[in-house]
Structures are given as structure tokens and as C-alpha cells.
Amino acid sequence: MKNQELVRIFYDIADILEIKNVEWKPLAYRKAARAIEVLGEDVEEIYKKDGIKGLKEIPGVGERIAEKIEEFIKTNKIKEYEKLKKTIPRHLTELMEIPGLGAKKAKKLYERLHIKSIKELEKAAKQHKISGLETFKEKSEENILKGIELIKKGKGRILLGVALPMARNIIEELKTLKDVKDISVAGSLRRMEETIGDIDILAISSNPKKVMDKFTSLKEVSRILAMGETKSMVILENGMQADIRVLDKKSYGAALQYFTGNKGHNIRLRELAIKKGYKLNEYGLFKKDKYICGRTEGEIYKNLGLDYIEPELRNNTNELELAKNRKLPKLVKLGEIKGDLHVHTKDSDGDNTIEEMCREAINLGYEYICISDHSKTRAIANGMKEEELLKQIREIDRLNKRFKRFRIFKGCEVDILNDGNLDFSDDILKRLDIVGAAVHSGFKMSESKMTERIIKALKDKYVKILYHPTGRLINQREPYQVDLNSLFDVAKEKKKFLEINGMINRLDLDDYNIKKAVEKGVRLVLGTDSHSKEHLRFMEYGVSQARRGWCEKKDIVNALSLKELVRLFNIK
DNA sequence: GCCGTTTTCGGCCCGACTGTTTTCAGTCG
């Protein structure tokens, strides 16, 4: 898949052109890059199917950029880009990564001081060669050094499941102020992206100053980047950036919309507003200078002739068109999930007993849970031997008699061995209610071998679910090579289910593949892969991943009631 | 370079904050 390579190239072209003072083209290249970045399809596939014409249907891609994509698909490079790169020093665009430095300043630093890289910039700043250069003074030098520090610390994106609790803590602290009338996360956190760049918070108050003071003096704050009347930005102790915006009640919806983004969605929404004779900003929707609405997001979308668009769908694909034509999916909700189908206990590598996991599940309002500990080959995860699984089965039978209106399913996360065989014999598997299979080893085999291996397991008559179908660990391990399309076909034909794993560093399948699966009519299972009772709450992340993949209630197996689920799995 | 129920030419989202000015350019989200 060449999408992300193209994205990087187009962003780089934009940076170079901007340094060279070319007008508007950077805007065009960035627009195209952003569109490809979130494209639900492989550009190579689009090109194979519909050629240049197909490429031009990507928003922001016209004749010239389509030709460049074609060239890259055919030759793996873009001549004009290679030429362009030679016109400026190789590392010059990296200066623009430093917060506060853009194209204009990077250019000036190069022209006046021949600085061509972050390394050289740091040296110059430390020797105080920058202050005194026209508009650069002491403060600029200081900020450059701080910015470089920040970059060195790593600006890696943080897992949603780590960032969201942090943001909620901050919100709880701000809520203690009487002056805060309303408060919400915004940005990528509200869109529930799998990783988060910075924390965005929106607060409603008639006393912004007080909110700003509290926010910038929170114990988590290590440095204040900016502090104004309605907006502040800080760096937290863990290196994350957090931004807050404070506005008046009558702007809450408009501000929430604006601050949630994403950027492309906002731009297109504002363009639509202009077309309809309005102006849209974070204060509201205006006709001339007259305030039309802005208290809720819903009324803004409505006044622009659109259905309400859920935050998870605001990624500037085709959601505005669908909203206009009343064709948006009705996304599954956390409250519709009736149970968790991937849970570990002390019997393998979990922290809690079966009963403890069940108590927590009941607290969450679930009707059922599936205990799915590891099989024997997973020795490192204390995988269960046959006799241990049989013992667990007996215990579940015993516990099930004690619970009313709650059912524990007997399951297992059984290893798919390298040859596609399973880690337990039929004699064991037939005693289970729900068998899930998973790959935990041999990640490096070829795509065709891996696909064959998994299909063999998926076709086993006892296997119902394929757990974490690609094996990726976010920021740690790439997915193994597998032809998911073939897996989807088998799943559809044999009535098997693929998991959306809600564990915060897995989220596997990802949103892109979830959407593909749903389009093919494959039904999905939500599991948290909990290894302690606290993890059961990760269902929130599984659901948000499903929503970002356009899942409706009907697509999710464990949105079924206990009765319906028993029927579906044909459980006695 | 892209795009068109105002345009095939002439626009291109919009506003806050900083640092440097003394009314604004640059940067950011």
C-alpha cells in the first residue's frame, strides 16, 4: 500500500514549496495529502480499477497530482519531487518540525546563517548567534531551544487508552471550579482516534481567566506554551501537549464542532457554510453578522442541511455527502453491548478469578461473558493444559448455577499452530461453548502461507471467532502479512466472526479493515482481551473502533441478547 | 495545484496567541 508514502511525499513537497515562497501550491499538496491519509482505499487499487479518472475523484486531487500518483505507482518515484528536493538542503524542512518555526523563519535562518538542520540550529542557538538576527531576539532563541528539547523527547503519539483517562482527570479537576458550566474533550480524543497527538479540552465559562489560571497551574503542567484570554496551551509532565479553549454558552456547539475537527472536515464545513451564504467560526453560524445558532453541534449541522455527524465519522472522507443525503450509518453504542467475548483469568495469565471477572461484568450491566484463557502452547502466558481446561469447565458449570440472568460461556483462546492446526484436539474443543483462535507465533511467514494457515483454522468446525486478526501492537509491532479479504470471504461463507480487540495497544482489526469487513457482510465480535477486571472497561475503545469502522448494532455479535447469542452459537 | 447551483479565472477557512512591532507577520490548530 503506497498511500502513506505518497502522503509523506506530498507533505514534503508542500514544505519545500513553502520555503521557496511558492503561493497556494503548498495548500493544494497538503489538502491532497490529508485526503489520502484518511482514504479508506488503497490508491493503487483505485488506479487499477479506474485509472487517472478514479484518482481525481479523491478530494483535492486534480490532473497534476493524479499524474504524480500514477508515476509513483508505476516507477516508485516522482521525478518532480526528486528535482525539487535538490533545490534546497536535505534537512532544511526538518526545521519546520520545531514548534513556532514555519517556512518563513526556516528560510531566514538558512539564508542569513546557513543553518540547514536541527543539529546546526541547536548549535547556533546555544552560541547565541540567532538573537539579533532581524526579528529574532532572546525569546526566540529560548523558544527554539525548548522546541528542540521537545522534539528530542519524542513527539510520538500516545495510545487513546492512555490519553483519555489523563484528559478525564484534568477535566475532573477543572470541574471543581464553580465557574466551569460545561466541559468536554475535543479533537482527536473526541473522535476516538487510536493514537492521540495532544489533548484538547473545551470549557464553557463566563469567567475564562479563572479557568485559565487553574488549567495552567495544574500539577501535571510542566511548561506553559501560551496563555491568552480564551485559549491556553501547555506541556504536561509526560511530554504531551494539552490545549484548552474557554467560550461562552451560546458558542458551545460551534466551539465543540470547531475544536473536534478534523481539520479537513472543518474546512469543508466552512466552505459549505459560505456556499449557503453563512459564515461559520467557533462562535457560531452567522448570516452577515447576525448570529443564527451555535449552542449545540446538532443545530449547526441542521442549519447547513446536514444530519448530525458523529465525531468518529468526522474525518473528511465522504461524511458530508452522506449527511446531506441522509445516508449516514446508525453507529453501534457502548450501551448496546451485552457482554464481553474475550476475557482471561488467573487460570492462564490474568490477574483475577473467574468469579471476580464476572462480578465486574455484572457491574457493567452485561448479560454474559466468555472466559477465553490461553491454550497449552502459550507457555509464556501460562497456557492451560488439557486437564486444567477441563477443571475450568467444571468450575464454570458450578458458577453458572449460582448466577441469575448472567451466563458464563466456556471458551478458549486456542493457538493456531504454524501448520494451521489447533493447539487442542476436537475431543477438548467440543466441550466448549465458544472457541476463538489466534496467532501468537510465527509472525514472519509469507502472506500466502499465513493466509492459508489462518483459513485452515477458521474452517475448523469448532472455531467460531478469530481473535486479534492481524496481530499488530500499536507503536510496537507491525501486523503480520495476511490477505484479510480472503479471511473475510471465508468468515462470510462459513458464518465465522472476526474480533475487534479493544485492548488499548491492539485495537485489532483497525477502522479501515472493519469497514471492509462490514461492507462484505462479515459480522464482528467485540472483546477486550482483559487480563484484569479493570480491563473490562476497555470495551469503550473497542466500541469506538467499531464506530470508526462504521459498524451498526446489527454488525456486532455481542450486541445480541443472551438468548439471541445462545441461538446464534448453537449453545446448549 | 484545485475547483465551480456566484466563477473555466480568480479565489483558496478562520481566528487566537506570540514576539516583535507600534499595527503586524508568522505560526498554529
XYZ file of C-alpha atoms (C1' of nucleotides) in Angstrom:
601
model
C 0.000 0.000 0.000
C 1.562 3.225 -1.157
C -0.878 5.656 0.459
C 1.257 6.670 3.408
C 4.416 7.033 1.316
C 2.556 9.386 -1.000
C 1.205 11.298 1.975
C 4.737 11.846 3.255
C 5.979 12.948 -0.161
C 3.139 15.405 -0.694
C 3.639 16.946 2.739
C 7.332 17.256 1.964
C 6.629 18.861 -1.416
C 4.361 21.328 0.374
C 7.120 22.196 2.871
C 9.719 22.682 0.149
C 7.424 24.846 -1.957
C 6.551 26.911 1.084
C 10.215 27.546 1.846
C 10.641 28.570 -1.773
C 7.833 31.052 -1.250
C 5.520 29.464 -3.785
C 1.961 30.568 -3.174
C -1.088 28.276 -2.851
C 0.533 25.127 -4.149
C 1.550 24.051 -0.622
C -2.101 24.352 0.349
C -3.115 22.121 -2.555
C -0.499 19.460 -1.808
C -1.394 19.376 1.887
C -5.066 19.088 1.046
C -4.387 16.114 -1.206
C -2.057 14.570 1.399
C -4.698 14.859 4.092
C -7.314 13.270 1.863
C -5.076 10.311 1.036
C -4.066 9.984 4.688
C -7.576 9.016 5.719
C -8.641 7.390 2.482
C -10.478 4.148 3.111
C -8.934 2.628 -0.008
C -5.572 1.751 -1.497
C -4.670 4.306 -4.214
C -3.107 1.507 -6.199
C -6.449 -0.325 -6.222
C -8.253 2.832 -7.279
C -5.770 3.357 -10.087
C -6.005 -0.260 -11.219
C -9.779 -0.023 -11.346
C -10.457 3.456 -12.731
C -7.079 4.937 -13.704
C -6.390 8.662 -13.508
C -10.106 9.339 -13.536
C -10.555 7.350 -10.347
C -7.684 9.132 -8.641
C -9.191 12.503 -9.498
C -12.263 11.605 -7.515
C -10.191 11.829 -4.346
C -10.986 15.284 -2.969
C -8.114 17.697 -3.553
C -6.564 15.520 -6.258
C -6.670 17.037 -9.727
C -4.933 16.356 -13.020
C -1.364 17.111 -11.936
C -1.394 15.349 -8.578
C -3.186 12.349 -10.114
C -0.368 12.093 -12.661
C 2.171 12.145 -9.844
C 0.344 9.356 -8.045
C 0.313 7.366 -11.288
C 4.029 7.950 -11.726
C 4.715 6.805 -8.178
C 2.643 3.651 -8.606
C 4.477 2.805 -11.833
C 8.060 3.835 -11.018
C 8.116 4.188 -7.224
C 9.290 7.761 -7.527
C 8.187 11.193 -8.623
C 10.668 12.995 -10.865
C 9.465 16.456 -9.983
C 9.821 15.670 -6.282
C 13.379 14.399 -6.787
C 14.179 17.595 -8.669
C 12.550 19.763 -6.047
C 14.481 18.085 -3.232
C 17.740 19.078 -4.884
C 16.837 22.770 -4.809
C 17.149 23.056 -1.029
C 19.485 21.455 1.556
C 18.423 17.975 2.525
C 17.394 18.565 6.141
C 16.044 22.088 5.846
C 12.377 21.089 6.061
C 13.044 19.402 9.407
C 13.425 22.883 10.918
C 9.693 23.293 10.345
C 9.038 20.461 12.779
C 10.092 22.738 15.627
C 7.043 24.349 17.202
C 6.990 28.030 16.370
C 9.164 27.698 13.283
C 7.480 27.735 9.919
C 8.673 28.130 6.380
C 9.434 31.843 6.605
C 11.645 31.567 9.640
C 13.370 28.410 8.383
C 14.194 30.222 5.185
C 15.563 33.234 7.002
C 17.747 31.061 9.233
C 19.156 29.342 6.184
C 19.735 32.483 4.136
C 21.316 34.504 6.913
C 23.120 31.870 8.958
C 23.328 28.916 6.549
C 21.535 26.721 9.068
C 20.399 23.567 7.312
C 19.413 21.134 10.044
C 18.100 20.922 13.584
C 21.577 19.998 14.761
C 23.100 23.165 13.295
C 20.232 25.224 14.631
C 20.791 23.961 18.153
C 24.458 24.809 17.956
C 23.765 28.311 16.669
C 21.139 28.950 19.332
C 23.475 27.831 22.111
C 26.144 30.185 20.799
C 23.572 32.989 20.743
C 24.060 33.547 17.049
C 20.347 33.749 16.416
C 19.318 36.612 18.673
C 19.952 39.858 16.946
C 19.072 38.451 13.548
C 16.348 40.922 12.474
C 13.146 39.756 14.139
C 14.821 37.064 16.240
C 15.542 38.158 19.804
C 16.437 36.399 23.066
C 12.959 34.983 23.471
C 13.012 33.414 20.011
C 16.305 31.742 20.772
C 14.969 30.386 24.038
C 11.865 29.031 22.329
C 13.904 27.365 19.615
C 15.978 25.521 22.206
C 12.879 24.481 24.131
C 11.283 23.324 20.892
C 14.294 21.188 20.033
C 14.175 19.621 23.501
C 10.549 18.781 22.926
C 11.300 17.073 19.632
C 14.142 15.079 21.149
C 11.842 13.779 23.869
C 9.866 12.257 21.061
C 6.593 13.526 19.803
C 5.236 10.014 19.380
C 1.527 9.722 19.562
C 0.084 8.299 22.768
C -2.469 5.491 22.922
C -6.071 6.627 23.141
C -6.489 4.396 26.177
C -3.702 6.276 27.955
C -4.582 9.811 26.857
C -8.315 9.685 27.513
C -8.045 8.871 31.241
C -5.452 11.664 31.568
C -7.799 14.111 29.885
C -10.682 12.997 32.077
C -8.565 13.600 35.179
C -7.818 17.131 34.044
C -11.491 17.676 33.334
C -12.450 16.442 36.808
C -10.033 18.922 38.366
C -11.375 21.812 36.285
C -14.930 20.827 37.097
C -14.283 21.677 40.735
C -14.413 25.328 39.677
C -17.884 26.783 40.068
C -17.189 28.957 37.036
C -16.998 25.967 34.693
C -20.517 25.471 33.359
C -19.729 22.767 30.851
C -16.593 20.960 29.756
C -15.669 18.325 27.192
C -12.757 16.697 25.443
C -12.413 17.652 21.789
C -10.010 16.979 18.949
C -8.722 13.503 18.117
C -9.666 12.362 21.628
C -13.314 13.040 20.928
C -13.020 11.421 17.534
C -11.543 8.468 19.454
C -8.573 8.002 17.160
C -6.402 5.065 18.116
C -3.473 7.312 18.989
C -3.524 10.912 20.169
C -1.131 13.767 19.426
C -2.370 16.227 22.031
C -5.190 16.681 24.490
C -7.858 19.216 23.531
C -10.337 20.472 26.083
C -13.231 22.868 25.661
C -14.808 24.628 28.625
C -17.787 26.919 28.959
C -17.474 29.722 31.456
C -18.269 33.389 31.889
C -15.023 33.735 33.774
C -12.320 32.440 31.386
C -9.481 33.954 33.384
C -10.182 31.738 36.385
C -10.321 28.637 34.202
C -7.039 29.581 32.515
C -5.326 30.130 35.856
C -6.486 26.772 37.174
C -5.571 24.968 33.943
C -2.077 26.379 33.654
C -1.348 25.741 37.338
C -2.449 22.096 37.365
C 0.140 19.836 38.972
C 0.513 17.891 35.709
C 1.694 21.008 33.836
C 5.424 21.345 33.287
C 5.536 24.249 30.890
C 3.160 26.920 29.571
C 3.412 27.417 25.825
C 0.758 30.098 25.527
C -1.805 31.691 27.758
C -4.344 34.127 26.436
C -7.817 35.280 27.339
C -9.695 32.355 25.810
C -7.004 29.883 24.875
C -4.023 28.280 26.578
C -1.546 25.617 25.608
C 0.691 23.674 27.982
C 3.131 20.786 28.013
C 2.351 18.129 30.596
C 4.935 16.295 32.667
C 4.810 13.294 30.354
C 5.619 15.494 27.363
C 2.097 15.619 25.957
C 0.661 18.920 24.847
C -2.719 19.949 26.227
C -4.793 22.839 24.867
C -7.835 24.471 26.396
C -10.311 26.882 24.921
C -12.885 28.713 27.005
C -16.004 30.204 25.455
C -19.470 31.440 26.239
C -22.511 29.172 26.485
C -24.075 30.337 23.260
C -20.979 29.200 21.380
C -20.671 25.754 22.981
C -21.867 23.742 19.993
C -19.970 25.810 17.464
C -16.799 25.619 19.506
C -17.174 21.898 20.130
C -17.641 21.373 16.412
C -14.690 23.553 15.523
C -12.417 22.106 18.186
C -13.299 18.488 17.392
C -12.309 18.697 13.741
C -10.773 17.053 11.992
C -9.189 19.877 10.072
C -10.393 18.759 6.667
C -13.919 18.210 7.937
C -13.951 21.723 9.381
C -12.637 23.321 6.222
C -15.258 21.632 4.094
C -17.996 22.502 6.543
C -16.963 26.162 6.432
C -16.836 26.088 2.658
C -20.337 24.653 2.652
C -21.433 27.444 5.013
C -20.021 30.080 2.657
C -21.814 28.497 -0.291
C -25.049 28.761 1.596
C -24.416 32.420 2.438
C -23.274 31.891 6.019
C -20.082 32.284 7.941
C -19.034 29.558 10.373
C -16.495 30.005 13.136
C -16.053 28.754 16.679
C -18.524 31.358 17.955
C -21.437 30.233 15.859
C -23.106 30.204 12.488
C -23.676 33.730 11.179
C -25.617 35.337 8.322
C -23.892 38.654 7.643
C -23.149 39.492 11.247
C -26.315 38.016 12.651
C -25.965 35.033 14.981
C -28.050 32.137 13.680
C -27.118 29.326 16.060
C -24.224 27.771 17.978
C -25.442 26.301 21.269
C -25.339 22.733 20.007
C -23.497 20.951 17.242
C -26.767 19.481 16.035
C -28.305 22.842 15.148
C -25.229 23.852 13.175
C -25.297 20.710 11.041
C -29.067 21.048 10.697
C -28.906 24.671 9.532
C -26.370 23.620 6.912
C -28.807 20.994 5.634
C -26.980 18.045 7.161
C -27.794 15.206 9.529
C -25.784 15.206 12.751
C -22.374 13.652 12.124
C -20.908 11.597 14.971
C -17.354 12.675 15.952
C -15.931 9.268 14.960
C -17.058 9.877 11.374
C -15.592 13.368 11.022
C -12.501 12.511 9.053
C -13.191 14.269 5.767
C -13.938 11.225 3.677
C -17.480 11.366 2.363
C -19.374 12.029 5.567
C -20.692 15.426 4.453
C -22.255 13.971 1.300
C -23.796 11.114 3.272
C -25.101 13.550 5.898
C -26.690 15.626 3.149
C -28.362 12.579 1.616
C -29.470 11.166 4.991
C -27.327 8.087 4.386
C -25.059 8.046 7.451
C -24.788 4.740 9.330
C -26.512 4.469 12.705
C -23.439 3.656 14.764
C -23.407 0.997 17.464
C -23.299 2.343 21.040
C -21.434 1.177 24.135
C -24.765 0.721 25.942
C -25.871 -1.795 23.311
C -23.070 -4.232 24.132
C -24.425 -7.113 26.200
C -21.242 -8.961 27.062
C -17.521 -9.431 26.582
C -16.314 -12.362 24.495
C -12.575 -12.253 25.179
C -11.553 -12.438 28.829
C -8.597 -14.010 30.643
C -8.371 -15.169 34.253
C -5.812 -16.407 36.736
C -6.126 -19.802 35.071
C -3.742 -18.513 32.392
C -2.120 -15.072 32.512
C -4.891 -12.912 34.002
C -4.903 -11.243 37.428
C -8.392 -12.142 38.638
C -10.510 -15.226 39.226
C -13.431 -16.172 37.009
C -15.825 -15.053 39.709
C -14.121 -11.652 40.097
C -14.308 -11.077 36.363
C -17.991 -11.995 36.412
C -18.818 -9.648 39.280
C -17.238 -6.787 37.387
C -19.081 -7.776 34.193
C -22.365 -7.738 36.099
C -21.468 -4.284 37.444
C -21.087 -3.148 33.867
C -24.608 -4.378 33.122
C -23.585 -7.333 30.987
C -25.695 -10.445 30.438
C -22.783 -12.731 29.647
C -19.052 -13.158 29.411
C -16.829 -15.651 27.625
C -13.803 -16.942 29.524
C -11.101 -17.443 26.931
C -7.793 -18.310 28.548
C -4.716 -19.318 26.568
C -4.061 -22.865 25.372
C -1.057 -25.008 26.311
C 1.410 -23.839 23.645
C 1.339 -20.344 25.117
C 3.588 -21.455 27.935
C 4.846 -17.914 28.344
C 1.285 -16.848 29.104
C 0.771 -19.819 31.423
C -1.409 -21.503 28.803
C -3.718 -24.198 30.136
C -3.076 -27.879 29.693
C -5.995 -30.153 28.804
C -6.720 -31.174 32.391
C -6.605 -27.536 33.528
C -9.145 -26.530 30.917
C -11.394 -29.429 31.930
C -11.160 -28.265 35.530
C -12.046 -24.717 34.458
C -15.060 -26.052 32.567
C -16.313 -27.742 35.710
C -15.870 -24.583 37.723
C -17.804 -22.525 35.188
C -20.656 -25.038 35.314
C -20.692 -24.641 39.073
C -20.625 -20.835 38.936
C -23.339 -20.679 36.280
C -25.742 -22.347 38.691
C -25.160 -19.505 41.170
C -25.764 -16.598 38.811
C -29.227 -15.490 37.823
C -29.742 -13.757 34.477
C -25.999 -13.919 33.805
C -24.185 -16.582 31.821
C -20.531 -17.543 31.680
C -19.585 -19.124 28.391
C -16.864 -21.734 28.311
C -14.278 -20.597 25.822
C -10.634 -20.653 24.945
C -8.143 -18.548 23.015
C -6.642 -21.521 21.259
C -3.341 -21.128 19.432
C -3.198 -21.556 15.684
C -0.024 -23.553 15.168
C 2.316 -22.841 12.264
C 0.665 -25.506 10.092
C -2.841 -24.147 10.766
C -3.745 -26.935 13.169
C -5.139 -26.059 16.583
C -3.476 -26.470 19.933
C -6.279 -28.656 21.370
C -7.907 -31.756 19.960
C -11.559 -31.953 18.888
C -12.255 -34.004 21.997
C -11.445 -30.946 24.126
C -12.846 -28.276 21.826
C -16.252 -29.931 21.575
C -16.794 -29.341 25.294
C -16.560 -25.571 24.887
C -19.357 -23.096 24.092
C -17.307 -20.618 22.056
C -13.897 -21.384 20.600
C -11.725 -18.462 19.496
C -8.473 -18.995 17.633
C -5.443 -16.734 17.430
C -1.945 -16.445 16.016
C 0.729 -15.873 18.668
C 3.837 -17.150 16.927
C 5.464 -17.498 13.523
C 4.636 -13.865 12.646
C 7.191 -13.654 9.896
C 5.798 -16.196 7.425
C 4.826 -15.106 3.921
C 1.403 -13.648 3.246
C 0.210 -16.687 1.311
C 1.373 -19.125 3.998
C -0.138 -17.053 6.805
C -3.415 -16.696 4.926
C -3.569 -20.435 4.294
C -2.684 -21.126 7.935
C -5.447 -18.922 9.325
C -8.061 -20.059 6.818
C -7.411 -23.658 7.792
C -8.045 -22.764 11.433
C -11.086 -20.652 10.624
C -12.644 -23.545 8.705
C -12.323 -25.848 11.725
C -15.826 -26.848 12.734
C -15.364 -25.796 16.364
C -13.741 -22.415 15.788
C -16.185 -19.513 15.841
C -14.007 -16.434 16.296
C -10.647 -15.241 15.002
C -9.117 -13.155 17.778
C -6.969 -10.050 17.021
C -6.886 -10.890 13.289
C -3.680 -9.027 12.315
C -1.568 -9.383 15.465
C -0.376 -5.801 15.448
C 0.683 -3.957 18.594
C 0.364 -0.203 18.146
C 3.783 1.512 18.261
C 5.428 -1.869 18.927
C 4.794 -4.481 16.285
C 3.604 -4.343 12.705
C 0.705 -6.599 11.700
C 1.714 -9.921 10.189
C 1.200 -10.291 6.449
C -2.208 -11.769 5.730
C -4.802 -11.390 2.998
C -7.736 -10.161 5.040
C -10.037 -10.141 2.028
C -9.745 -13.915 1.785
C -10.390 -14.230 5.526
C -13.493 -12.085 5.139
C -14.749 -14.356 2.357
C -14.260 -17.468 4.457
C -15.822 -15.831 7.515
C -18.849 -14.796 5.494
C -19.302 -18.192 3.871
C -18.717 -20.293 6.981
C -20.534 -17.915 9.351
C -17.434 -17.228 11.424
C -16.680 -13.970 13.210
C -13.661 -11.707 13.384
C -12.779 -9.834 16.526
C -12.422 -6.147 17.123
C -9.997 -6.386 20.006
C -10.436 -3.478 22.429
C -7.128 -3.833 24.284
C -5.672 -0.344 24.086
C -2.465 -1.287 22.276
C -4.149 -3.728 19.891
C -7.407 -2.259 18.544
C -7.307 -5.038 16.003
C -8.998 -5.047 13.448
C -8.392 -1.396 12.717
C -11.058 1.007 11.466
C -10.091 0.624 7.802
C -10.411 -3.161 7.839
C -13.518 -3.100 9.991
C -15.211 -1.043 7.303
C -14.075 -3.512 4.637
C -15.414 -6.425 6.673
C -18.758 -4.731 7.248
C -19.081 -3.933 3.543
C -18.609 -7.636 2.828
C -21.288 -8.551 5.320
C -18.928 -10.124 7.861
C -20.161 -9.869 11.435
C -17.746 -8.891 14.171
C -17.193 -9.684 17.821
C -16.065 -7.186 20.425
C -13.621 -8.433 23.034
C -11.417 -6.569 25.481
C -8.758 -9.271 25.875
C -8.959 -8.341 29.569
C -6.190 -9.608 31.796
C -7.661 -7.978 34.886
C -11.100 -6.828 35.890
C -10.220 -3.182 35.274
C -9.590 -4.006 31.615
C -13.236 -4.850 31.066
C -13.793 -1.105 30.727
C -11.689 -1.111 27.568
C -14.890 -2.104 25.806
C -15.318 1.640 25.301
C -12.281 1.606 22.999
C -13.456 -1.462 21.132
C -16.796 0.190 20.514
C -15.221 3.442 19.361
C -13.029 1.456 16.964
C -16.149 -0.273 15.650
C -17.853 3.098 15.244
C -14.880 4.471 13.338
C -15.283 1.432 11.084
C -18.962 2.330 10.514
C -20.418 -0.581 12.494
C -24.106 -0.598 13.285
C -25.689 -2.675 16.026
C -26.536 -5.438 13.571
C -22.854 -5.876 12.660
C -21.781 -6.682 16.208
C -22.438 -10.170 17.527
C -22.283 -9.273 21.187
C -24.881 -6.584 20.821
C -27.207 -9.594 20.827
C -29.079 -10.517 23.988
C -28.093 -13.651 25.891
C -30.972 -15.561 24.333
C -30.111 -14.488 20.791
C -26.427 -15.210 21.278
C -27.083 -18.724 22.585
C -29.141 -19.369 19.467
C -26.529 -17.924 17.115
C -23.716 -20.042 18.533
C -25.994 -23.029 18.903
C -25.063 -23.433 22.569
C -26.881 -25.951 24.713
C -2.432 22.983 -7.810
C -7.566 22.596 -7.192
C -12.202 23.870 -8.111
C -17.038 25.813 -9.721
C -26.093 25.979 -8.029
C -21.996 33.221 -7.686
C -16.662 31.731 -11.349
C -13.017 27.779 -16.644
C -10.404 32.726 -13.837
C -9.576 34.068 -9.520
C -10.473 32.779 -5.480
C -8.494 29.411 -1.862
C -11.447 28.558 6.456
C -10.909 31.430 10.224
C -9.448 33.288 14.449
C -6.093 33.214 18.751
C -1.587 33.997 20.529
C 3.359 35.386 20.456
C 7.082 38.254 19.686
C 8.164 41.778 17.634
C 6.419 45.624 16.237
C 3.917 50.357 17.172
C -0.137 47.948 13.572
C 1.613 43.298 12.165
C 3.654 38.909 10.317
C 4.253 34.333 11.402
C 2.589 30.225 13.302
C -0.766 27.143 14.936
C -4.848 24.364 15.365
